[in-house]
Coordinates of N, CA and C in Angstrom, one line a residue:
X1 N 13.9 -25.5 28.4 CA 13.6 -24.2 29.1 C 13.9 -23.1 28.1
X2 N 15.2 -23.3 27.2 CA 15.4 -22.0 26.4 C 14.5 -21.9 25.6
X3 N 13.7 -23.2 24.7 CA 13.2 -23.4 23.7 C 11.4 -22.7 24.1
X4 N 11.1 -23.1 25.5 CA 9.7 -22.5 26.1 C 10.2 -21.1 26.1
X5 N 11.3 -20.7 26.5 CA 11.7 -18.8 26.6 C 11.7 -18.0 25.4
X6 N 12.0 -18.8 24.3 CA 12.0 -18.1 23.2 C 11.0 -18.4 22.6
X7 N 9.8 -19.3 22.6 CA 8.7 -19.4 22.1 C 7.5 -18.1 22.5
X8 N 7.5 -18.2 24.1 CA 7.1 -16.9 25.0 C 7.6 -15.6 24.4
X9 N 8.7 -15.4 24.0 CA 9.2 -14.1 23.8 C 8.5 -14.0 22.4
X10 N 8.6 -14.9 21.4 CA 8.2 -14.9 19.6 C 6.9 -14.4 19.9
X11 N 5.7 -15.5 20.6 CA 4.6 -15.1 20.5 C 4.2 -13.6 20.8
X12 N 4.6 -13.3 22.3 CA 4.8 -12.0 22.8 C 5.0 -10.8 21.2
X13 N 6.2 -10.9 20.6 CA 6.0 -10.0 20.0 C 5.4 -10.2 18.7
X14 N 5.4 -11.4 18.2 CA 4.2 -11.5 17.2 C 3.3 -10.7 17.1
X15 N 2.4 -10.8 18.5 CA 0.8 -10.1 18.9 C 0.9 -8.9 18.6
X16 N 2.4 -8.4 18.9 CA 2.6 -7.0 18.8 C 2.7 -6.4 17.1
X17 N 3.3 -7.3 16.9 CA 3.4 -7.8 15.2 C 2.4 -7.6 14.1
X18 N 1.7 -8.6 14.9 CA -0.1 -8.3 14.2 C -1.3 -7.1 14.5
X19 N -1.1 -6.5 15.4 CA -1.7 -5.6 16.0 C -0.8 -4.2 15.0
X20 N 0.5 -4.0 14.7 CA 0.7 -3.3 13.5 C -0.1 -3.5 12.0
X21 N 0.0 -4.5 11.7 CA -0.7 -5.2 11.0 C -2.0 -4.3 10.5
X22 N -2.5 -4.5 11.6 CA -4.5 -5.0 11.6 C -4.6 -3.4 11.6
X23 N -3.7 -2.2 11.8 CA -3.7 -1.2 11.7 C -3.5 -0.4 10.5
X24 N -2.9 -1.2 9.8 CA -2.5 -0.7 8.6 C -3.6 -0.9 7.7
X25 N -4.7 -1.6 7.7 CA -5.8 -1.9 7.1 C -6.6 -0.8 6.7
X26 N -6.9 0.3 7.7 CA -7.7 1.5 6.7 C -7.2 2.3 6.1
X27 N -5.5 2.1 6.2 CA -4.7 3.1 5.2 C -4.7 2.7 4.0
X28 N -4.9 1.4 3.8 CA -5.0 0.4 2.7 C -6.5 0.6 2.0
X29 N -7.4 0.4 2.8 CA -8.9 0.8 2.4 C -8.9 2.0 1.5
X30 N -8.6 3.2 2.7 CA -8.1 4.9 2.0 C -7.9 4.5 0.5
X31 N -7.2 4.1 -0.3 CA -6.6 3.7 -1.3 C -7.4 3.3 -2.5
X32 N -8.7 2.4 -1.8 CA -9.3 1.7 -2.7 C -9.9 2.3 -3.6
X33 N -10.4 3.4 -3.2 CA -11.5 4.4 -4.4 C -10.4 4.5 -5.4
X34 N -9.0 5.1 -5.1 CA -8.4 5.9 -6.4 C -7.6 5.5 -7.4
X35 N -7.3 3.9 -7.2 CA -6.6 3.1 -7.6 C -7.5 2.0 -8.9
X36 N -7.0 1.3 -9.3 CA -7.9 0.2 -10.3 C -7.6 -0.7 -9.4
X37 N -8.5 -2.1 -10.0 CA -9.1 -3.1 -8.8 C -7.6 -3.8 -8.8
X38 N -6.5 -4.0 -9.8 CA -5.6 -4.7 -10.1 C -4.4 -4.0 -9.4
X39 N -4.5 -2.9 -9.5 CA -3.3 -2.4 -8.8 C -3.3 -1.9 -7.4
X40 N -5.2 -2.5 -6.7 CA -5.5 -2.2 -5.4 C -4.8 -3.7 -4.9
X41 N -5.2 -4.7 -5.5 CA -4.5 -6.0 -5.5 C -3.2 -6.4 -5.1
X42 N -2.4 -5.7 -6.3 CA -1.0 -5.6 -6.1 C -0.4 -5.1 -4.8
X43 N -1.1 -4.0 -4.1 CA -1.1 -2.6 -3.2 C -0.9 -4.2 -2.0
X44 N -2.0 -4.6 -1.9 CA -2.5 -5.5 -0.8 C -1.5 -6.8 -0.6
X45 N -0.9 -7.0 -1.9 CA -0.5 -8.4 -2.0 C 1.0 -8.1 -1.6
X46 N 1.8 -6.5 -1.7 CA 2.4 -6.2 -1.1 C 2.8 -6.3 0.4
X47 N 1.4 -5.4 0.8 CA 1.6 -5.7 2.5 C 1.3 -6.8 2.9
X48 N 1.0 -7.7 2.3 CA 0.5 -9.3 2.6 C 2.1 -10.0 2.9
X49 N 2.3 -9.9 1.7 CA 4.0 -10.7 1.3 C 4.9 -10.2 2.2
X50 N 5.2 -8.3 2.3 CA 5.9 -8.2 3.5 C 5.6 -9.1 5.0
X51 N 4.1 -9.3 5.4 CA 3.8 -9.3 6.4 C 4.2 -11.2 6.6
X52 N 4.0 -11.4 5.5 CA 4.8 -12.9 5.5 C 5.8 -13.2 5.8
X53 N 6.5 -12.5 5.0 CA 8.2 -12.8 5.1 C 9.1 -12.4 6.5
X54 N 8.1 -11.7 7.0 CA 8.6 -11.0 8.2 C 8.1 -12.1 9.5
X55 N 7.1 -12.9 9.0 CA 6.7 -13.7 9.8 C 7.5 -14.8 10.3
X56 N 7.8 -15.3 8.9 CA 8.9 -16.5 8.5 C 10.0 -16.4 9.3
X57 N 10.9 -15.3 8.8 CA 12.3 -14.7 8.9 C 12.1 -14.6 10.7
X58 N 11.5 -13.9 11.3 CA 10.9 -13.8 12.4 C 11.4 -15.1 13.6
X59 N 11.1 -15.8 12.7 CA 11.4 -17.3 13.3 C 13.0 -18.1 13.8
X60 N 13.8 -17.5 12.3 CA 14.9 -17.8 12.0 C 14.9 -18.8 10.9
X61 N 13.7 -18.9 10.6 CA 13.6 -19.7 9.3 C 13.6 -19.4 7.8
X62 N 14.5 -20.0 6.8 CA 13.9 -19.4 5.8 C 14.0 -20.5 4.5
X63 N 13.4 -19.6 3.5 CA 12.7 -20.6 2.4 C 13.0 -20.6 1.1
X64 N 12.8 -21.7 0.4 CA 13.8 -21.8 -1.1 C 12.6 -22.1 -2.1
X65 N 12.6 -21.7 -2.9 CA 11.5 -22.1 -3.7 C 12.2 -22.5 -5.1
X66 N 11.5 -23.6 -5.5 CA 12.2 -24.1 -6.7 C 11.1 -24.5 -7.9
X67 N 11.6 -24.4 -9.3 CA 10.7 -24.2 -10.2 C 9.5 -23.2 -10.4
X68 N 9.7 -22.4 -10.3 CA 8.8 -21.0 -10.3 C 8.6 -20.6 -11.9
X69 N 10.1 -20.9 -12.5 CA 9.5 -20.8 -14.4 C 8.8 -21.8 -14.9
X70 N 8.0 -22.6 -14.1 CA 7.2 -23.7 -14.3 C 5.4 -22.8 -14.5
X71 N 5.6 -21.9 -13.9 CA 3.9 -21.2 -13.8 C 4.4 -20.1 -15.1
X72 N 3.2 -21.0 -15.7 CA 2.6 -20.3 -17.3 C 2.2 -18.6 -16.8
X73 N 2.3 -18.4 -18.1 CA 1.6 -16.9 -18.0 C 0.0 -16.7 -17.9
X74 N -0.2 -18.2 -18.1 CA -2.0 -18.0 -17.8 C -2.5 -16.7 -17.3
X75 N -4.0 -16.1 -16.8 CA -4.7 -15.8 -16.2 C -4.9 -16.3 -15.4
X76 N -5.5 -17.2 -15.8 CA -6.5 -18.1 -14.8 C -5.6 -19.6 -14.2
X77 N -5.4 -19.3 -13.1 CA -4.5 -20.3 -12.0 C -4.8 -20.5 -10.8
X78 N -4.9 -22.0 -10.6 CA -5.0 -22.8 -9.5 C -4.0 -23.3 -8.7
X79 N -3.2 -22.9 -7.5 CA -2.5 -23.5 -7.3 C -2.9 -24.3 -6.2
X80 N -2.4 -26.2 -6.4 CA -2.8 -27.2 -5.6 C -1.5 -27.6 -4.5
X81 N -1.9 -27.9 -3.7 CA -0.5 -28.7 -2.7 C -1.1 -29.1 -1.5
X82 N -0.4 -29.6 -0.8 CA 0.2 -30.2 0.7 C -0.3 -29.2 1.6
X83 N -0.3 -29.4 2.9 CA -0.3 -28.6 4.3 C 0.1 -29.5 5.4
X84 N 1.3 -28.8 5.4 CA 1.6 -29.3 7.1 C 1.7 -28.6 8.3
X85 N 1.7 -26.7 7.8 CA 2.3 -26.4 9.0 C 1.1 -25.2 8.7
X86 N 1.2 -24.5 9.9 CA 0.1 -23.3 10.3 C 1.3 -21.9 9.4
X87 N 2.3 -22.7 9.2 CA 3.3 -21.6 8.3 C 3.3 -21.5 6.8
X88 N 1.9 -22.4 6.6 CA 2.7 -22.7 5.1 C 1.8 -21.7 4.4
X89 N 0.8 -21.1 4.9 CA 0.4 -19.7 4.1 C 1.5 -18.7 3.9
X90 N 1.8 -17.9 5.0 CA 3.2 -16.7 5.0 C 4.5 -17.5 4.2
X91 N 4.5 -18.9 4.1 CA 6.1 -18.9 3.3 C 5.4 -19.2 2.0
X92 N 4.2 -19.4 1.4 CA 3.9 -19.3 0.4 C 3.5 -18.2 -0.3
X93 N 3.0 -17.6 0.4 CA 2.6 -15.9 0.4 C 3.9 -15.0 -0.2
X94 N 5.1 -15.0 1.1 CA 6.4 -14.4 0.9 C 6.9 -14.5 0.0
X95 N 6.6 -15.8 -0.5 CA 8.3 -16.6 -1.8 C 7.4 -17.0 -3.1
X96 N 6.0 -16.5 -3.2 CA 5.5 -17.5 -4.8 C 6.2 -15.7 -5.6
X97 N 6.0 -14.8 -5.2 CA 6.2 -13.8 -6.4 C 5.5 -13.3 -7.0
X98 N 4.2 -13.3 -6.2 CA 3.0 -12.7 -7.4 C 1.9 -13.1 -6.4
X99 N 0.8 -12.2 -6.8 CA -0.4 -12.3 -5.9 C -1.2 -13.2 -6.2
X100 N -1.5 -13.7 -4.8 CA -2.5 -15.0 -4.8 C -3.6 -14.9 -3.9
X101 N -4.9 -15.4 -3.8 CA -5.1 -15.9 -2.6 C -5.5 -16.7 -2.4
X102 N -6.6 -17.3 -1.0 CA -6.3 -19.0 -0.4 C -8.1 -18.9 -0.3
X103 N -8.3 -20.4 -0.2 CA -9.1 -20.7 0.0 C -8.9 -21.7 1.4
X104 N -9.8 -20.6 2.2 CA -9.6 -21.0 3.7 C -10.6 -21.4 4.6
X105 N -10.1 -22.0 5.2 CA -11.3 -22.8 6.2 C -12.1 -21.6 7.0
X106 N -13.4 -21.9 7.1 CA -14.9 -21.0 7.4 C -14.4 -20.4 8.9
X107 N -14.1 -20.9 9.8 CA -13.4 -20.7 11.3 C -12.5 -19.2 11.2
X108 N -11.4 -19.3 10.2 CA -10.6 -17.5 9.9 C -11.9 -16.9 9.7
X109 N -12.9 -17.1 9.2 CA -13.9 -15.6 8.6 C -14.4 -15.1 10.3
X110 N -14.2 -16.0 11.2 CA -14.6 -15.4 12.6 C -13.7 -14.7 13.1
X111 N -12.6 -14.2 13.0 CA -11.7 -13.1 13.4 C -11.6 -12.3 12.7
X112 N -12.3 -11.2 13.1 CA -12.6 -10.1 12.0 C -11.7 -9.5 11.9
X113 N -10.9 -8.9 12.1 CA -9.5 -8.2 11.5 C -8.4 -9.1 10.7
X114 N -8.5 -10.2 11.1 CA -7.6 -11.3 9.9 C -8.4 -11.4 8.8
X115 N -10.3 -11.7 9.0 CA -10.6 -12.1 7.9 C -11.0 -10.6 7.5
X116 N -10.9 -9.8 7.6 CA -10.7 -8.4 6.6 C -9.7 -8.4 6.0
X117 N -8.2 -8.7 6.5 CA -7.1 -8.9 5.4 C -7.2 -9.9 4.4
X118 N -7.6 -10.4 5.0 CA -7.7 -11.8 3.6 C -8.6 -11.7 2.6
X119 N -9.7 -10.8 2.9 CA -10.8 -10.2 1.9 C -9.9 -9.4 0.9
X120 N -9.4 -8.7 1.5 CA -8.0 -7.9 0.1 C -7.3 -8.6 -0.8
X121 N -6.9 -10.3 -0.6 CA -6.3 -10.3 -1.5 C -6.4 -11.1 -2.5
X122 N -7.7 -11.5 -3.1 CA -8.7 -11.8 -2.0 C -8.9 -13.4 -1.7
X123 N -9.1 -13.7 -0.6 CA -9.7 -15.3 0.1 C -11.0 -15.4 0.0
X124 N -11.4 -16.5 0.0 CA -12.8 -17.4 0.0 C -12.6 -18.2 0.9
X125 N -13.9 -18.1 1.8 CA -14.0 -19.0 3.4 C -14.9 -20.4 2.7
X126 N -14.6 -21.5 2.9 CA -15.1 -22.5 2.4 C -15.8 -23.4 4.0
X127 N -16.7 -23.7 4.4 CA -17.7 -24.5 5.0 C -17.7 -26.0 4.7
X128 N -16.7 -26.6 5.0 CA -17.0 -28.2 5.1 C -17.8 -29.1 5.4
X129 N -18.7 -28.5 6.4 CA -19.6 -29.3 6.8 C -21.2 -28.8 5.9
X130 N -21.0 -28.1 5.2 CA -22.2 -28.1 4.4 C -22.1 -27.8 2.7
X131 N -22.1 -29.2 2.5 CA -22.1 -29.6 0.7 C -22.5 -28.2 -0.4
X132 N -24.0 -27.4 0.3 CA -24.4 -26.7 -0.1 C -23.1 -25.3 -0.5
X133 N -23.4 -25.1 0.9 CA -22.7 -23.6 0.9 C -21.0 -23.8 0.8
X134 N -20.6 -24.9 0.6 CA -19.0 -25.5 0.0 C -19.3 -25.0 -1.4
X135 N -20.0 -25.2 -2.5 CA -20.9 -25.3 -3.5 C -20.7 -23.8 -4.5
X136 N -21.5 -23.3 -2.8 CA -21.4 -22.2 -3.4 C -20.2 -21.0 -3.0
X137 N -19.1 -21.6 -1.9 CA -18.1 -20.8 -2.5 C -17.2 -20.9 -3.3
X138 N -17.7 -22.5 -4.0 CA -16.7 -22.5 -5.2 C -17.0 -21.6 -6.1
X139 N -18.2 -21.3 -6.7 CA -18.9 -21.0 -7.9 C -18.3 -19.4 -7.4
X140 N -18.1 -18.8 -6.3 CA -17.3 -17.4 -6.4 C -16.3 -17.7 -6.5
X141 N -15.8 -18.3 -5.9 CA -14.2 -18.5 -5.9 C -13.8 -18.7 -7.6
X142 N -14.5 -19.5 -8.6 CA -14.2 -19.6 -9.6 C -14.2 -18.5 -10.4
X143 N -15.5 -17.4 -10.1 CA -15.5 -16.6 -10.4 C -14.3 -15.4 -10.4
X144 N -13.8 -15.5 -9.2 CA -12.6 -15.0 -8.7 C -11.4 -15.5 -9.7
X145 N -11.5 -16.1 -9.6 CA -10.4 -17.1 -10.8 C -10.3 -16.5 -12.1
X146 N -11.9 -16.4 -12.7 CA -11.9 -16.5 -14.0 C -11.0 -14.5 -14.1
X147 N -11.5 -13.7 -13.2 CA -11.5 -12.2 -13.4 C -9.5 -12.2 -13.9
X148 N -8.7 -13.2 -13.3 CA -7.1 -13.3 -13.4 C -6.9 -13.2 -11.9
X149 N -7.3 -14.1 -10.9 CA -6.5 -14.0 -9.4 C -6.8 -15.2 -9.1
X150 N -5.6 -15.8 -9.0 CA -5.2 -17.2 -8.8 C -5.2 -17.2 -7.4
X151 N -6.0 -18.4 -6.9 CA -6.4 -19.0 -5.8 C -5.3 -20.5 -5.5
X152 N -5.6 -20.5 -3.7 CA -4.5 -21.6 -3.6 C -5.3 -22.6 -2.9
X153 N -5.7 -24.1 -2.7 CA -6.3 -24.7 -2.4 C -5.4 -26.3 -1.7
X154 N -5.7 -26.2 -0.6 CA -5.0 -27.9 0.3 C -5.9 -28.9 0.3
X155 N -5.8 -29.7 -0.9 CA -7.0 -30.8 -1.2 C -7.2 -31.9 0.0
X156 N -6.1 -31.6 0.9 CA -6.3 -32.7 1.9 C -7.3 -32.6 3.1
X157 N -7.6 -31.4 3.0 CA -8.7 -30.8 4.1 C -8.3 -30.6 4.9
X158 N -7.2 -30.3 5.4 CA -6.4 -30.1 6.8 C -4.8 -30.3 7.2
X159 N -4.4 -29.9 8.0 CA -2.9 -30.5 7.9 C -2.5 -31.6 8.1
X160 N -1.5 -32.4 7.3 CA -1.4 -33.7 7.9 C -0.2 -33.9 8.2
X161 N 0.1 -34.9 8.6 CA 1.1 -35.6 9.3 C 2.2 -35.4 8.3
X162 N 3.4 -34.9 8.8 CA 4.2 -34.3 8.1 C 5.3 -35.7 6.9
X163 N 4.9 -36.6 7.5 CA 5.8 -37.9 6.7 C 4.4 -39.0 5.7
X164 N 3.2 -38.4 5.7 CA 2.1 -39.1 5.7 C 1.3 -38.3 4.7
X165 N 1.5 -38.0 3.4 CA 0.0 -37.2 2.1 C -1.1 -37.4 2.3
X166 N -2.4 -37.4 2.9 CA -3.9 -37.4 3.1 C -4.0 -37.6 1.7
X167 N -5.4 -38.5 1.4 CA -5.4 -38.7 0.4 C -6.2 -37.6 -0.3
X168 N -5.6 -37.0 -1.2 CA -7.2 -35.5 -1.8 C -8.3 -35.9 -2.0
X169 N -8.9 -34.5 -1.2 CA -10.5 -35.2 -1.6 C -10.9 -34.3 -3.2
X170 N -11.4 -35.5 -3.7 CA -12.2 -35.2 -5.6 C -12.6 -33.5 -5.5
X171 N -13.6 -33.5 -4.6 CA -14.2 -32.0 -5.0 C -13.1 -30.7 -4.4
X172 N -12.3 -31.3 -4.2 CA -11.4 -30.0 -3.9 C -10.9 -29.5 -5.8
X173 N -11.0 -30.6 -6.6 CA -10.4 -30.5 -8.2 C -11.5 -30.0 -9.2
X174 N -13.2 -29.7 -8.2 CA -14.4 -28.9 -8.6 C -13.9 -27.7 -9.1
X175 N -13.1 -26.9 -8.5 CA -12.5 -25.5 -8.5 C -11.9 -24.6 -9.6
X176 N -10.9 -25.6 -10.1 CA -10.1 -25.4 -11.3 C -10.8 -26.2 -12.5
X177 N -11.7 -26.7 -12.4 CA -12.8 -27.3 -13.7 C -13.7 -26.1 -13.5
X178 N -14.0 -26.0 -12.5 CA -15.2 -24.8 -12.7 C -15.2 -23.2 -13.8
X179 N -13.9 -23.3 -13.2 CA -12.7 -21.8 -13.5 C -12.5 -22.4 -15.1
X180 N -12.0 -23.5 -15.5 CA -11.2 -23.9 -16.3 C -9.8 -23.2 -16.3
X181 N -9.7 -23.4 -15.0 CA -8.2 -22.8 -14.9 C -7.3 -24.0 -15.1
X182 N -5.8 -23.5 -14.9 CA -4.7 -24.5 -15.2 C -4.1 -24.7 -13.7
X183 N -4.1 -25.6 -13.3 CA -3.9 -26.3 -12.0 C -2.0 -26.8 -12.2
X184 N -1.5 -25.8 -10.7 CA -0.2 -25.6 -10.8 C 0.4 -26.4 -9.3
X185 N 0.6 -27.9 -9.4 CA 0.9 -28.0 -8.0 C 1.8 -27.7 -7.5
X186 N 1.7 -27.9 -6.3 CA 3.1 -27.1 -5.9 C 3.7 -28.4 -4.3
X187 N 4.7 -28.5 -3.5 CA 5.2 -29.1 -2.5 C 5.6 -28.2 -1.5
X188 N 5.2 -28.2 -0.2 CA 5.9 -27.6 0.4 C 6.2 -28.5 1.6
X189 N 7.7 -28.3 1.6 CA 8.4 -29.3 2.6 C 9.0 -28.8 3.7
X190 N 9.2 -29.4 5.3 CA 9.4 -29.1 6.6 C 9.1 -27.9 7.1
X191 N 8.2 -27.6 6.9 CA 7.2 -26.2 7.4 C 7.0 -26.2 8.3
X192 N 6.4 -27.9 8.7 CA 6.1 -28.1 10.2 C 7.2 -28.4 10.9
X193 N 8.2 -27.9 10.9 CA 9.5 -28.2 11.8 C 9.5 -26.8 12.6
X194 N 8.5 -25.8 11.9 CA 8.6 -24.6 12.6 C 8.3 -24.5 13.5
X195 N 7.2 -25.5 14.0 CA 6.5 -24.9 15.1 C 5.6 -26.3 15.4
X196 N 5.3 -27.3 14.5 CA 4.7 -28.7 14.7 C 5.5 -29.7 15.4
X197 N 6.5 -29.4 15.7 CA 7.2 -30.9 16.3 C 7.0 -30.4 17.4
X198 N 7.1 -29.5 18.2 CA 6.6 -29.9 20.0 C 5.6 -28.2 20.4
X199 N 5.0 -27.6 19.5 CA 4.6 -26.4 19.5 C 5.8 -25.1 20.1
X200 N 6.8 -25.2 20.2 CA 8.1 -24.5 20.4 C 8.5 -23.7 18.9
X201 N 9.3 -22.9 18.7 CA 9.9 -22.5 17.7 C 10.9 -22.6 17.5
X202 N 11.1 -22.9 16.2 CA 12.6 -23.3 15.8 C 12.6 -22.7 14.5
X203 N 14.1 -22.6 13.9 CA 14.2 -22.0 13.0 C 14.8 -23.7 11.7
X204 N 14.1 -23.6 10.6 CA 13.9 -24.3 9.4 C 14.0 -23.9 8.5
X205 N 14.7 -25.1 7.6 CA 14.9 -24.4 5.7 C 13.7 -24.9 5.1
X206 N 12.7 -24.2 5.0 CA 11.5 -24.8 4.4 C 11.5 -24.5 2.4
X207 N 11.7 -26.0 2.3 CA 11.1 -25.7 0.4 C 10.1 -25.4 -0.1
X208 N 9.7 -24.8 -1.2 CA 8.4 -24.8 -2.1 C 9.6 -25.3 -3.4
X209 N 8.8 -26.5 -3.7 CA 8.7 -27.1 -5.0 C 7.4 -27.0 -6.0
X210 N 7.2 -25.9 -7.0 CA 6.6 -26.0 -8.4 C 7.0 -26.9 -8.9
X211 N 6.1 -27.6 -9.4 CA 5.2 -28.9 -10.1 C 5.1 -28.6 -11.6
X212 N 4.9 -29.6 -12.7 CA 5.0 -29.1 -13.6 C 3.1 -28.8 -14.2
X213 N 2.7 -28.1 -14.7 CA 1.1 -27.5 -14.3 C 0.6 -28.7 -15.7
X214 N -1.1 -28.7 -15.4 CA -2.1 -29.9 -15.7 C -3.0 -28.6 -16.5
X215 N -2.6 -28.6 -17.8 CA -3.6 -27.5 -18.2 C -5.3 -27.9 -18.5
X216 N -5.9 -27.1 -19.0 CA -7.6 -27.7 -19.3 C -7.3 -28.4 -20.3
X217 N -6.9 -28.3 -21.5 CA -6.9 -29.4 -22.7 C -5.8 -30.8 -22.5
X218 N -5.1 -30.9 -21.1 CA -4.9 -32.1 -21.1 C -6.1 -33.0 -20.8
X219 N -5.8 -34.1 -21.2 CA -6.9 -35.6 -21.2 C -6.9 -36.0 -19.9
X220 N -6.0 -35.7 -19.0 CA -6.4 -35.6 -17.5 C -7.2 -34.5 -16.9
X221 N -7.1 -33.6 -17.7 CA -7.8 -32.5 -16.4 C -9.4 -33.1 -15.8
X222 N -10.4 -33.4 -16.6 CA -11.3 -33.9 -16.5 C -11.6 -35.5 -15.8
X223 N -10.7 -35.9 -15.5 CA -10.7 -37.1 -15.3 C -10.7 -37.0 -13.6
X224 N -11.6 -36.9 -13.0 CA -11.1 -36.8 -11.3 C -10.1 -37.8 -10.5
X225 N -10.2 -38.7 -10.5 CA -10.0 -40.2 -9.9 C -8.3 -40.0 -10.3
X226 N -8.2 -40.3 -11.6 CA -6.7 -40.1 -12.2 C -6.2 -38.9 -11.8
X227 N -6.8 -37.5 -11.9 CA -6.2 -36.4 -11.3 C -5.5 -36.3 -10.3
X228 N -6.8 -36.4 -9.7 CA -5.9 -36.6 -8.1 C -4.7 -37.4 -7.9
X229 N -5.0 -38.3 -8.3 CA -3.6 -39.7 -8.6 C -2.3 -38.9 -8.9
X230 N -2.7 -38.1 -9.6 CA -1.5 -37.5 -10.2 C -0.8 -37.1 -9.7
X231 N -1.6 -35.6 -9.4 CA -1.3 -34.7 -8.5 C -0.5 -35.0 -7.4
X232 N -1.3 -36.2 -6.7 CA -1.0 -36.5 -5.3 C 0.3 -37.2 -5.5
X233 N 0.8 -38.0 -6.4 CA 2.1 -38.9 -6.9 C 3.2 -37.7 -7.2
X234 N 3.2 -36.8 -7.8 CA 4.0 -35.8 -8.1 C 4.5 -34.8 -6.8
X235 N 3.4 -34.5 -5.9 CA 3.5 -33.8 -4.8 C 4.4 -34.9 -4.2
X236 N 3.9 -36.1 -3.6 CA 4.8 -36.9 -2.6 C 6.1 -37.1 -3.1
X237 N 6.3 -37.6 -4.2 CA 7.7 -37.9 -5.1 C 8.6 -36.3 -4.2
X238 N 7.6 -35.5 -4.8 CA 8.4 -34.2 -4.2 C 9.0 -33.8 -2.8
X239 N 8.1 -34.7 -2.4 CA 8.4 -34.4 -0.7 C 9.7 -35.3 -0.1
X240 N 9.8 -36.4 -0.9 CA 10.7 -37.4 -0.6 C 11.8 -37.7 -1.5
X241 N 12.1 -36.3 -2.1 CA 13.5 -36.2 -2.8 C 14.0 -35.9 -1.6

């Protein structure tokens, strides 16, 4: 009963939470003419990160992130991982240290005030059910990539079962070949304890483990089949230290 009272109460002011949020959006806009596109970015990736960390913490949860002097100074960066929990954007968001954005399922682009923030930092809505138009938001998205704004991508297509890696699907590794970006995996662990074990809230030490990165002139980048192999062996090892 405490656990449904304080779920009721979180939600409750969440909404209240986001509705600050979704307000702060045209003061942010205001901004966009006078600033450069990089330091409109920065501007955004700010109130993003706050609005994360506030999310997390919110909860009573909070997050450790390990290996971070593992990401190169590249430009152009992919970061790959896991998904277990509806949290693992905001604790990724909060704790990587630097502006990112995601490559998100086509369904966010239907709530227009979320998918107007996510346009800032910036996100690409990807369509699974059509090869075509998947296709073609890689070929922006890479484009996105190539300008210096590293995108984050869950090769598993969805969240999985928190003790169980989905196996990646190949064309999620289209992205960072396209880009010729350097692919940075990453782990994130007990995420879903936030809110996945009985939809209640609880407060968790959630990890991010950085991976050590798969640049373009390794003899694997090109190799799909083995990639994934990799990737996916390195992420799990991670999850079950």
């Amino acid at each position: 009963m405490l656990k449904l009272l304080t779920t009721i109460l979180w939600k409750a002011w969440y909404v209240l939470f986001m509705l600050l949020t979704f307000l702060a959006l045209p003061f942010l806009l205001i901004f966009k003419p006078f600033v450069s596109p990089g330091k409109y970015r920065h501007l955004a990736w700010l109130v993003a990160s706050t609005w994360a960390r506030v999310t997390v913490r919110s909860t009573g949860s909070r997050v450790r992130i390990n290996g971070r002097e593992l990401i190169p100074n590249a430009t152009r960066l992919v970061f790959i991982g896991n998904h277990q929990s509806l949290f693992d954007i905001p604790c990724f968001l909060g704790w990587i240290g630097r502006p990112v954005g995601f490559v998100a399922k086509q369904e966010l682009f239907r709530i227009p005030a979320l998918s107007q923030w996510m346009h800032q930092l910036p996100c690409v809505f990807i369509d699974r059910n059509s090869a075509r138009q998947a296709m073609a938001t890689f070929k922006a998205s890479a484009e996105i990539i190539r300008q210096g704004h590293p995108l984050v991508i869950f090769p598993e297509g969805g969240r999985s079962d928190p003790e169980v890696l989905r196996k990646f699907h190949l064309g999620s590794l289209k992205l960072p070949q396209m880009a010729d970006a350097t692919i940075i995996p990453f782990a994130i662990k007990s995420s879903w304890r936030i809110m996945e074990i009985d939809n209640h809230i609880h407060a968790a030490q959630v990890t991010i483990t950085i991976l050590p990165p798969v640049r373009p002139d390794d003899p694997l980048y090109n190799q799909k089949i083995e990639l994934a192999e990799h990737l996916q062996s390195m992420i799990g090892t991670a999850l079950n230290e």
